[in-house]
Amino acid sequence: MVNLINKYYIYKPQVTTRALKVFNRNFLVFLKHWKSSLMFNFIEPLLYLAALGFGLGVYVEEVEGISYLQYIAPGLVVSSAMWSTSFECTYGSFTRMQLHRIFHAMITTPLSIDEVVTGEIIYGAFKSFLYGTVFLAVVTILGLISSPWVLLTPPLLFIVGIVFAETAMIWTSISPNFDSYAYYFTLIITPMFLFSGVFFPVKNMPFFVQVIAWMTPLFHAVEISRNLAIGQVSVMLFLHFFIILLFAVLLFSFPLILMRRRLIK
Amino acid sequence: MVAVKGKKLTKIYNGIKAVDSIDFEIQQGESFGFLGPNGAGKTTVVKMMYCFSPVTSGELRVLDMEVSKNPSQIKNLLGVVSQDNNLDPELSVEDNLILFASYFNIPRKTAQKRARELLEFMGISEKSDALVENLSGGMKRRLVIARSLINHPRVLVLDEPTTGLDPHARHLVWDQLRYLKEKGLTIILTTHYLEEASVLCDRLVIMDRGKILEEGSPRDLILKHIGKEVIELGLPQETPIDPQELKKRLGDCCHDYRREGNFLYLFTSNGQELLENLPLINIPFSYQLLRPATLEDVFLKLTGRTINGQPD
Ligand SMILES: Nc1ncnc2c1ncn2[C@@H]1O[C@H](COP(=O)(O)OP(=O)(O)OP(=O)(O)O)[C@@H](O)[C@H]1O
Ligand SMILES: [Mg+2]
């Protein structure tokens, strides 16, 4: 239980491998309509790629030594992963929780509320992995990837997907209704999408924007993804990866605590 | 063996006392009911039993385990039918059961077999492949009951199991619950239907405003508070009733009475004799009926209002 009186209290999540049952439930539902949802999800990054790559690419010939299409493709891989996870753990999770009340049903079984939320986060991360990887395959076929190091991108998508899922679940655990998600996307996801170095190098931006970028998981994942795609592997990538891991670990308790507070009265 | 035991059990939701220091003990193999008007605290009591709501104070043990300490172990041995049908609408009827079984770590093969049996048992096997969204309300309820049995529970907790069922379906559910009880399952239910309580419960408590007003077997409670029979009388508009006068004229064979609007209910253990005495009270009744006393009479007498919670 969350004890608010003890200020130095550290939350100890009650999670076992049962959380995977929750993932499994969502995965089974996903299998029923994976074709349409996959299609729908990678059309959008393709549109960005086409519009910006071919449109803007005419004016911007090279960024940091590579073509503009090559520059934005690895970033779009990560951002498409972010969008799909964010949709899943906001609208998707909220529907399951509030409309269908299946979280309530699940916690009458030996599953704990922590395991239910953890299962949702794993599923969110899986979506990031899947949609990002599918888009990665597409840009690879289009010849925009030039290094085998890119094979490390799918696991990266899963790890950074955990962070996207955690932040979305935090919002879901305090969200009063569907409308509130407009704020989440307008205030958090869209700015992150625009200012995390997907479309232009962050280091050309004002200093405070750079500082903010460093505090977002997307920026670090885009840096890693792009450098893997062109085979520029350095110690710097470990630092970026370490920061993503730190986000994943530090954020983990929050959706659990908040969701418990929301559902358990 | 004791299945569930509550001692000074209390639940407070942000200052609202929903359950107020109640004591009860439910034996294994017993079927036990919580009766009470809306807002009495029935759901709150069972939610604490299935480890959903934390106990504010007092003690609650299920199968000899403390609810706050062993929720997973307790929930593993419990079947739960909550007040709302929280089925999974994205899955078929059968998948609802199979997936639910997986939360108990029941292997898929076993779950499939069990699911088929349970759908048969609740009379919905022809809907096995239907989407839950396409079921009628009553079928959903039956599916929720089937789902609660997937793990062969030792104790079955049902919060208003037959709300929304048509009379056929209700009788089917009653028959099946009685069958389970005969097989030794402990059944705990809350209900608004007093007939349901009479049919199913060995023992019950009547709750109101978080407190237990009475406890006993349906039969004993009826005999204690009402007697064997009730005479229902229709009064002419605005007839005043003087309790003293009534007692004097009808004599001892009328234990008590209750008035509700233009109806007068006389409680008795000797209906025939009371009927013969009726002319003594000199009121031209618009209607009269002698019938056996029911739990509803007890309920209305004790809670002093109708089952929907309006004071009379
Ligand atoms: N989550 C909650 N937060 C605050 N108060 C609550 C909550 N749940 C129930 N209550 C209050 O607790 C009291 C008991 O509610 P409960 O749901 O246990 O009654 P009930 O006997 O099941 O009623 P019903 O027959 O309508 O289902 C009511 O006054 C109700 O308003
Ligand atoms: Mg209730």
PDB file of N, CA, C and O in Angstrom, chain A residues 19-75:
ATOM      1  N   ALA A  19       2.405 -10.905 -14.973  1.00  0.00           N
ATOM      2  CA  ALA A  19       2.166  -9.711 -15.794  1.00  0.00           C
ATOM      3  C   ALA A  19       2.123 -10.084 -17.276  1.00  0.00           C
ATOM      4  O   ALA A  19       1.414  -9.456 -18.065  1.00  0.00           O
ATOM      5  N   LEU A  20       2.871 -11.126 -17.638  1.00  0.00           N
ATOM      6  CA  LEU A  20       2.900 -11.540 -19.043  1.00  0.00           C
ATOM      7  C   LEU A  20       1.538 -12.038 -19.518  1.00  0.00           C
ATOM      8  O   LEU A  20       1.242 -12.018 -20.708  1.00  0.00           O
ATOM      9  N   LYS A  21       0.691 -12.480 -18.585  1.00  0.00           N
ATOM     10  CA  LYS A  21      -0.659 -12.934 -18.962  1.00  0.00           C
ATOM     11  C   LYS A  21      -1.466 -11.757 -19.494  1.00  0.00           C
ATOM     12  O   LYS A  21      -2.313 -11.918 -20.364  1.00  0.00           O
ATOM     13  N   VAL A  22      -1.210 -10.604 -18.927  1.00  0.00           N
ATOM     14  CA  VAL A  22      -1.924  -9.405 -19.365  1.00  0.00           C
ATOM     15  C   VAL A  22      -1.426  -9.008 -20.754  1.00  0.00           C
ATOM     16  O   VAL A  22      -2.214  -8.678 -21.644  1.00  0.00           O
ATOM     17  N   PHE A  23      -0.107  -9.079 -20.918  1.00  0.00           N
ATOM     18  CA  PHE A  23       0.449  -8.843 -22.244  1.00  0.00           C
ATOM     19  C   PHE A  23      -0.183  -9.810 -23.240  1.00  0.00           C
ATOM     20  O   PHE A  23      -0.619  -9.420 -24.327  1.00  0.00           O
ATOM     21  N   ASN A  24      -0.242 -11.064 -22.845  1.00  0.00           N
ATOM     22  CA  ASN A  24      -0.760 -12.112 -23.719  1.00  0.00           C
ATOM     23  C   ASN A  24      -2.200 -11.831 -24.145  1.00  0.00           C
ATOM     24  O   ASN A  24      -2.572 -12.012 -25.299  1.00  0.00           O
ATOM     25  N   ARG A  25      -2.992 -11.340 -23.207  1.00  0.00           N
ATOM     26  CA  ARG A  25      -4.394 -11.011 -23.516  1.00  0.00           C
ATOM     27  C   ARG A  25      -4.443  -9.939 -24.615  1.00  0.00           C
ATOM     28  O   ARG A  25      -5.168 -10.060 -25.589  1.00  0.00           O
ATOM     29  N   ASN A  26      -3.647  -8.893 -24.446  1.00  0.00           N
ATOM     30  CA  ASN A  26      -3.658  -7.820 -25.440  1.00  0.00           C
ATOM     31  C   ASN A  26      -3.115  -8.305 -26.773  1.00  0.00           C
ATOM     32  O   ASN A  26      -3.595  -7.910 -27.836  1.00  0.00           O
ATOM     33  N   PHE A  27      -2.113  -9.156 -26.700  1.00  0.00           N
ATOM     34  CA  PHE A  27      -1.509  -9.683 -27.916  1.00  0.00           C
ATOM     35  C   PHE A  27      -2.525 -10.519 -28.700  1.00  0.00           C
ATOM     36  O   PHE A  27      -2.616 -10.407 -29.925  1.00  0.00           O
ATOM     37  N   LEU A  28      -3.317 -11.326 -27.985  1.00  0.00           N
ATOM     38  CA  LEU A  28      -4.323 -12.142 -28.672  1.00  0.00           C
ATOM     39  C   LEU A  28      -5.360 -11.272 -29.373  1.00  0.00           C
ATOM     40  O   LEU A  28      -5.775 -11.571 -30.494  1.00  0.00           O
ATOM     41  N   VAL A  29      -5.755 -10.197 -28.731  1.00  0.00           N
ATOM     42  CA  VAL A  29      -6.710  -9.291 -29.367  1.00  0.00           C
ATOM     43  C   VAL A  29      -6.062  -8.639 -30.587  1.00  0.00           C
ATOM     44  O   VAL A  29      -6.669  -8.517 -31.647  1.00  0.00           O
ATOM     45  N   PHE A  30      -4.791  -8.275 -30.425  1.00  0.00           N
ATOM     46  CA  PHE A  30      -4.054  -7.658 -31.536  1.00  0.00           C
ATOM     47  C   PHE A  30      -4.004  -8.584 -32.748  1.00  0.00           C
ATOM     48  O   PHE A  30      -4.177  -8.152 -33.888  1.00  0.00           O
ATOM     49  N   LEU A  31      -3.810  -9.885 -32.498  1.00  0.00           N
ATOM     50  CA  LEU A  31      -3.711 -10.841 -33.607  1.00  0.00           C
ATOM     51  C   LEU A  31      -4.970 -10.870 -34.463  1.00  0.00           C
ATOM     52  O   LEU A  31      -4.925 -11.241 -35.623  1.00  0.00           O
ATOM     53  N   LYS A  32      -6.086 -10.452 -33.862  1.00  0.00           N
ATOM     54  CA  LYS A  32      -7.338 -10.482 -34.617  1.00  0.00           C
ATOM     55  C   LYS A  32      -7.394  -9.412 -35.700  1.00  0.00           C
ATOM     56  O   LYS A  32      -8.098  -9.573 -36.678  1.00  0.00           O
ATOM     57  N   HIS A  33      -6.738  -8.289 -35.461  1.00  0.00           N
ATOM     58  CA  HIS A  33      -6.800  -7.247 -36.499  1.00  0.00           C
ATOM     59  C   HIS A  33      -5.454  -6.589 -36.731  1.00  0.00           C
ATOM     60  O   HIS A  33      -5.349  -5.387 -36.889  1.00  0.00           O
ATOM     61  N   TRP A  34      -4.409  -7.421 -36.737  1.00  0.00           N
ATOM     62  CA  TRP A  34      -3.079  -6.851 -36.896  1.00  0.00           C
ATOM     63  C   TRP A  34      -2.870  -6.242 -38.268  1.00  0.00           C
ATOM     64  O   TRP A  34      -2.175  -5.253 -38.407  1.00  0.00           O
ATOM     65  N   LYS A  35      -3.515  -6.815 -39.292  1.00  0.00           N
ATOM     66  CA  LYS A  35      -3.243  -6.321 -40.640  1.00  0.00           C
ATOM     67  C   LYS A  35      -3.657  -4.861 -40.776  1.00  0.00           C
ATOM     68  O   LYS A  35      -2.866  -4.014 -41.178  1.00  0.00           O
ATOM     69  N   SER A  36      -4.902  -4.602 -40.420  1.00  0.00           N
ATOM     70  CA  SER A  36      -5.379  -3.225 -40.597  1.00  0.00           C
ATOM     71  C   SER A  36      -4.624  -2.269 -39.686  1.00  0.00           C
ATOM     72  O   SER A  36      -4.286  -1.164 -40.091  1.00  0.00           O
ATOM     73  N   SER A  37      -4.305  -2.703 -38.456  1.00  0.00           N
ATOM     74  CA  SER A  37      -3.655  -1.733 -37.578  1.00  0.00           C
ATOM     75  C   SER A  37      -2.211  -1.481 -38.011  1.00  0.00           C
ATOM     76  O   SER A  37      -1.722  -0.361 -37.904  1.00  0.00           O
ATOM     77  N   LEU A  38      -1.540  -2.498 -38.521  1.00  0.00           N
ATOM     78  CA  LEU A  38      -0.172  -2.272 -39.013  1.00  0.00           C
ATOM     79  C   LEU A  38      -0.170  -1.316 -40.200  1.00  0.00           C
ATOM     80  O   LEU A  38       0.595  -0.363 -40.247  1.00  0.00           O
ATOM     81  N   MET A  39      -1.054  -1.574 -41.160  1.00  0.00           N
ATOM     82  CA  MET A  39      -1.169  -0.726 -42.337  1.00  0.00           C
ATOM     83  C   MET A  39      -1.321   0.714 -41.933  1.00  0.00           C
ATOM     84  O   MET A  39      -0.563   1.590 -42.322  1.00  0.00           O
ATOM     85  N   PHE A  40      -2.327   0.913 -41.085  1.00  0.00           N
ATOM     86  CA  PHE A  40      -2.681   2.255 -40.684  1.00  0.00           C
ATOM     87  C   PHE A  40      -1.490   2.956 -40.034  1.00  0.00           C
ATOM     88  O   PHE A  40      -1.237   4.126 -40.273  1.00  0.00           O
ATOM     89  N   ASN A  41      -0.744   2.201 -39.229  1.00  0.00           N
ATOM     90  CA  ASN A  41       0.321   2.836 -38.469  1.00  0.00           C
ATOM     91  C   ASN A  41       1.564   3.194 -39.258  1.00  0.00           C
ATOM     92  O   ASN A  41       2.290   4.072 -38.875  1.00  0.00           O
ATOM     93  N   PHE A  42       1.837   2.477 -40.346  1.00  0.00           N
ATOM     94  CA  PHE A  42       3.078   2.896 -40.999  1.00  0.00           C
ATOM     95  C   PHE A  42       2.847   3.782 -42.215  1.00  0.00           C
ATOM     96  O   PHE A  42       3.772   4.286 -42.814  1.00  0.00           O
ATOM     97  N   ILE A  43       1.586   4.025 -42.538  1.00  0.00           N
ATOM     98  CA  ILE A  43       1.307   4.973 -43.612  1.00  0.00           C
ATOM     99  C   ILE A  43       1.741   6.379 -43.196  1.00  0.00           C
ATOM    100  O   ILE A  43       2.353   7.116 -43.968  1.00  0.00           O
ATOM    101  N   GLU A  44       1.494   6.706 -41.941  1.00  0.00           N
ATOM    102  CA  GLU A  44       1.788   8.070 -41.512  1.00  0.00           C
ATOM    103  C   GLU A  44       3.287   8.411 -41.587  1.00  0.00           C
ATOM    104  O   GLU A  44       3.650   9.422 -42.199  1.00  0.00           O
ATOM    105  N   PRO A  45       4.176   7.594 -41.002  1.00  0.00           N
ATOM    106  CA  PRO A  45       5.606   7.932 -41.160  1.00  0.00           C
ATOM    107  C   PRO A  45       6.047   7.928 -42.621  1.00  0.00           C
ATOM    108  O   PRO A  45       6.915   8.721 -43.009  1.00  0.00           O
ATOM    109  N   LEU A  46       5.427   7.068 -43.437  1.00  0.00           N
ATOM    110  CA  LEU A  46       5.772   7.076 -44.861  1.00  0.00           C
ATOM    111  C   LEU A  46       5.414   8.418 -45.487  1.00  0.00           C
ATOM    112  O   LEU A  46       6.158   8.958 -46.309  1.00  0.00           O
ATOM    113  N   LEU A  47       4.260   8.955 -45.077  1.00  0.00           N
ATOM    114  CA  LEU A  47       3.845  10.263 -45.593  1.00  0.00           C
ATOM    115  C   LEU A  47       4.850  11.336 -45.205  1.00  0.00           C
ATOM    116  O   LEU A  47       5.223  12.182 -46.022  1.00  0.00           O
ATOM    117  N   TYR A  48       5.315  11.302 -43.947  1.00  0.00           N
ATOM    118  CA  TYR A  48       6.324  12.271 -43.503  1.00  0.00           C
ATOM    119  C   TYR A  48       7.582  12.124 -44.339  1.00  0.00           C
ATOM    120  O   TYR A  48       8.175  13.091 -44.799  1.00  0.00           O
ATOM    121  N   LEU A  49       7.956  10.883 -44.527  1.00  0.00           N
ATOM    122  CA  LEU A  49       9.174  10.612 -45.269  1.00  0.00           C
ATOM    123  C   LEU A  49       9.055  11.175 -46.687  1.00  0.00           C
ATOM    124  O   LEU A  49       9.952  11.853 -47.192  1.00  0.00           O
ATOM    125  N   ALA A  50       7.896  10.906 -47.307  1.00  0.00           N
ATOM    126  CA  ALA A  50       7.701  11.352 -48.685  1.00  0.00           C
ATOM    127  C   ALA A  50       7.644  12.868 -48.753  1.00  0.00           C
ATOM    128  O   ALA A  50       8.384  13.501 -49.525  1.00  0.00           O
ATOM    129  N   ALA A  51       6.796  13.466 -47.920  1.00  0.00           N
ATOM    130  CA  ALA A  51       6.584  14.910 -48.001  1.00  0.00           C
ATOM    131  C   ALA A  51       7.866  15.673 -47.677  1.00  0.00           C
ATOM    132  O   ALA A  51       8.290  16.548 -48.433  1.00  0.00           O
ATOM    133  N   LEU A  52       8.507  15.305 -46.549  1.00  0.00           N
ATOM    134  CA  LEU A  52       9.691  16.054 -46.149  1.00  0.00           C
ATOM    135  C   LEU A  52      10.912  15.652 -46.947  1.00  0.00           C
ATOM    136  O   LEU A  52      11.711  16.481 -47.351  1.00  0.00           O
ATOM    137  N   GLY A  53      11.029  14.351 -47.150  1.00  0.00           N
ATOM    138  CA  GLY A  53      12.202  13.868 -47.873  1.00  0.00           C
ATOM    139  C   GLY A  53      12.251  14.403 -49.285  1.00  0.00           C
ATOM    140  O   GLY A  53      13.239  14.995 -49.708  1.00  0.00           O
ATOM    141  N   PHE A  54      11.158  14.230 -50.007  1.00  0.00           N
ATOM    142  CA  PHE A  54      11.156  14.676 -51.401  1.00  0.00           C
ATOM    143  C   PHE A  54      10.901  16.165 -51.508  1.00  0.00           C
ATOM    144  O   PHE A  54      11.452  16.830 -52.366  1.00  0.00           O
ATOM    145  N   GLY A  55      10.051  16.688 -50.631  1.00  0.00           N
ATOM    146  CA  GLY A  55       9.748  18.114 -50.690  1.00  0.00           C
ATOM    147  C   GLY A  55      10.899  18.957 -50.187  1.00  0.00           C
ATOM    148  O   GLY A  55      11.572  19.661 -50.938  1.00  0.00           O
ATOM    149  N   LEU A  56      11.164  18.820 -48.885  1.00  0.00           N
ATOM    150  CA  LEU A  56      12.208  19.618 -48.257  1.00  0.00           C
ATOM    151  C   LEU A  56      13.596  19.177 -48.721  1.00  0.00           C
ATOM    152  O   LEU A  56      14.512  19.983 -48.841  1.00  0.00           O
ATOM    153  N   GLY A  57      13.695  17.885 -49.006  1.00  0.00           N
ATOM    154  CA  GLY A  57      14.982  17.312 -49.404  1.00  0.00           C
ATOM    155  C   GLY A  57      15.595  17.993 -50.623  1.00  0.00           C
ATOM    156  O   GLY A  57      16.815  17.987 -50.812  1.00  0.00           O
ATOM    157  N   VAL A  58      14.746  18.606 -51.453  1.00  0.00           N
ATOM    158  CA  VAL A  58      15.244  19.311 -52.628  1.00  0.00           C
ATOM    159  C   VAL A  58      16.078  20.516 -52.202  1.00  0.00           C
ATOM    160  O   VAL A  58      17.090  20.852 -52.814  1.00  0.00           O
ATOM    161  N   TYR A  59      15.677  21.156 -51.111  1.00  0.00           N
ATOM    162  CA  TYR A  59      16.393  22.356 -50.653  1.00  0.00           C
ATOM    163  C   TYR A  59      17.534  22.012 -49.730  1.00  0.00           C
ATOM    164  O   TYR A  59      18.568  22.623 -49.720  1.00  0.00           O
ATOM    165  N   VAL A  60      17.273  20.993 -48.881  1.00  0.00           N
ATOM    166  CA  VAL A  60      18.310  20.587 -47.944  1.00  0.00           C
ATOM    167  C   VAL A  60      19.022  19.401 -48.562  1.00  0.00           C
ATOM    168  O   VAL A  60      18.503  18.301 -48.575  1.00  0.00           O
ATOM    169  N   GLU A  61      20.185  19.649 -49.111  1.00  0.00           N
ATOM    170  CA  GLU A  61      20.808  18.534 -49.812  1.00  0.00           C
ATOM    171  C   GLU A  61      21.475  17.551 -48.870  1.00  0.00           C
ATOM    172  O   GLU A  61      21.357  16.339 -49.028  1.00  0.00           O
ATOM    173  N   GLU A  62      22.162  18.102 -47.901  1.00  0.00           N
ATOM    174  CA  GLU A  62      22.881  17.226 -46.983  1.00  0.00           C
ATOM    175  C   GLU A  62      22.773  17.724 -45.559  1.00  0.00           C
ATOM    176  O   GLU A  62      22.811  18.923 -45.317  1.00  0.00           O
ATOM    177  N   VAL A  63      22.608  16.827 -44.641  1.00  0.00           N
ATOM    178  CA  VAL A  63      22.697  17.185 -43.227  1.00  0.00           C
ATOM    179  C   VAL A  63      23.753  16.280 -42.619  1.00  0.00           C
ATOM    180  O   VAL A  63      23.683  15.058 -42.751  1.00  0.00           O
ATOM    181  N   GLU A  64      24.714  16.866 -41.978  1.00  0.00           N
ATOM    182  CA  GLU A  64      25.792  16.113 -41.329  1.00  0.00           C
ATOM    183  C   GLU A  64      26.356  15.023 -42.242  1.00  0.00           C
ATOM    184  O   GLU A  64      26.582  13.895 -41.820  1.00  0.00           O
ATOM    185  N   GLY A  65      26.465  15.359 -43.475  1.00  0.00           N
ATOM    186  CA  GLY A  65      27.142  14.452 -44.402  1.00  0.00           C
ATOM    187  C   GLY A  65      26.304  13.365 -45.042  1.00  0.00           C
ATOM    188  O   GLY A  65      26.810  12.529 -45.781  1.00  0.00           O
ATOM    189  N   ILE A  66      25.002  13.307 -44.727  1.00  0.00           N
ATOM    190  CA  ILE A  66      24.164  12.314 -45.402  1.00  0.00           C
ATOM    191  C   ILE A  66      22.968  13.014 -46.036  1.00  0.00           C
ATOM    192  O   ILE A  66      22.655  14.148 -45.692  1.00  0.00           O
ATOM    193  N   SER A  67      22.285  12.307 -46.950  1.00  0.00           N
ATOM    194  CA  SER A  67      21.144  12.928 -47.623  1.00  0.00           C
ATOM    195  C   SER A  67      20.027  13.162 -46.613  1.00  0.00           C
ATOM    196  O   SER A  67      19.971  12.501 -45.570  1.00  0.00           O
ATOM    197  N   TYR A  68      19.152  14.105 -46.950  1.00  0.00           N
ATOM    198  CA  TYR A  68      18.100  14.444 -45.983  1.00  0.00           C
ATOM    199  C   TYR A  68      17.193  13.249 -45.696  1.00  0.00           C
ATOM    200  O   TYR A  68      16.793  13.014 -44.563  1.00  0.00           O
ATOM    201  N   LEU A  69      16.906  12.458 -46.731  1.00  0.00           N
ATOM    202  CA  LEU A  69      16.081  11.255 -46.529  1.00  0.00           C
ATOM    203  C   LEU A  69      16.766  10.290 -45.563  1.00  0.00           C
ATOM    204  O   LEU A  69      16.143   9.758 -44.644  1.00  0.00           O
ATOM    205  N   GLN A  70      18.051  10.095 -45.772  1.00  0.00           N
ATOM    206  CA  GLN A  70      18.802   9.221 -44.875  1.00  0.00           C
ATOM    207  C   GLN A  70      18.843   9.791 -43.462  1.00  0.00           C
ATOM    208  O   GLN A  70      18.881   9.060 -42.486  1.00  0.00           O
ATOM    209  N   TYR A  71      18.830  11.119 -43.403  1.00  0.00           N
ATOM    210  CA  TYR A  71      18.899  11.767 -42.100  1.00  0.00           C
ATOM    211  C   TYR A  71      17.614  11.538 -41.304  1.00  0.00           C
ATOM    212  O   TYR A  71      17.661  11.189 -40.123  1.00  0.00           O
ATOM    213  N   ILE A  72      16.466  11.721 -41.955  1.00  0.00           N
ATOM    214  CA  ILE A  72      15.220  11.644 -41.166  1.00  0.00           C
ATOM    215  C   ILE A  72      14.690  10.215 -40.996  1.00  0.00           C
ATOM    216  O   ILE A  72      13.955   9.936 -40.047  1.00  0.00           O
ATOM    217  N   ALA A  73      15.063   9.290 -41.897  1.00  0.00           N
ATOM    218  CA  ALA A  73      14.473   7.944 -41.815  1.00  0.00           C
ATOM    219  C   ALA A  73      14.663   7.268 -40.441  1.00  0.00           C
ATOM    220  O   ALA A  73      13.680   6.805 -39.837  1.00  0.00           O
ATOM    221  N   PRO A  74      15.889   7.220 -39.883  1.00  0.00           N
ATOM    222  CA  PRO A  74      16.047   6.532 -38.595  1.00  0.00           C
ATOM    223  C   PRO A  74      15.286   7.215 -37.458  1.00  0.00           C
ATOM    224  O   PRO A  74      14.807   6.556 -36.535  1.00  0.00           O
ATOM    225  N   GLY A  75      15.151   8.541 -37.565  1.00  0.00           N
ATOM    226  CA  GLY A  75      14.390   9.274 -36.553  1.00  0.00           C
ATOM    227  C   GLY A  75      12.916   8.935 -36.651  1.00  0.00           C
ATOM    228  O   GLY A  75      12.232   8.746 -35.635  1.00  0.00           O
TER     229      GLY A  75
END
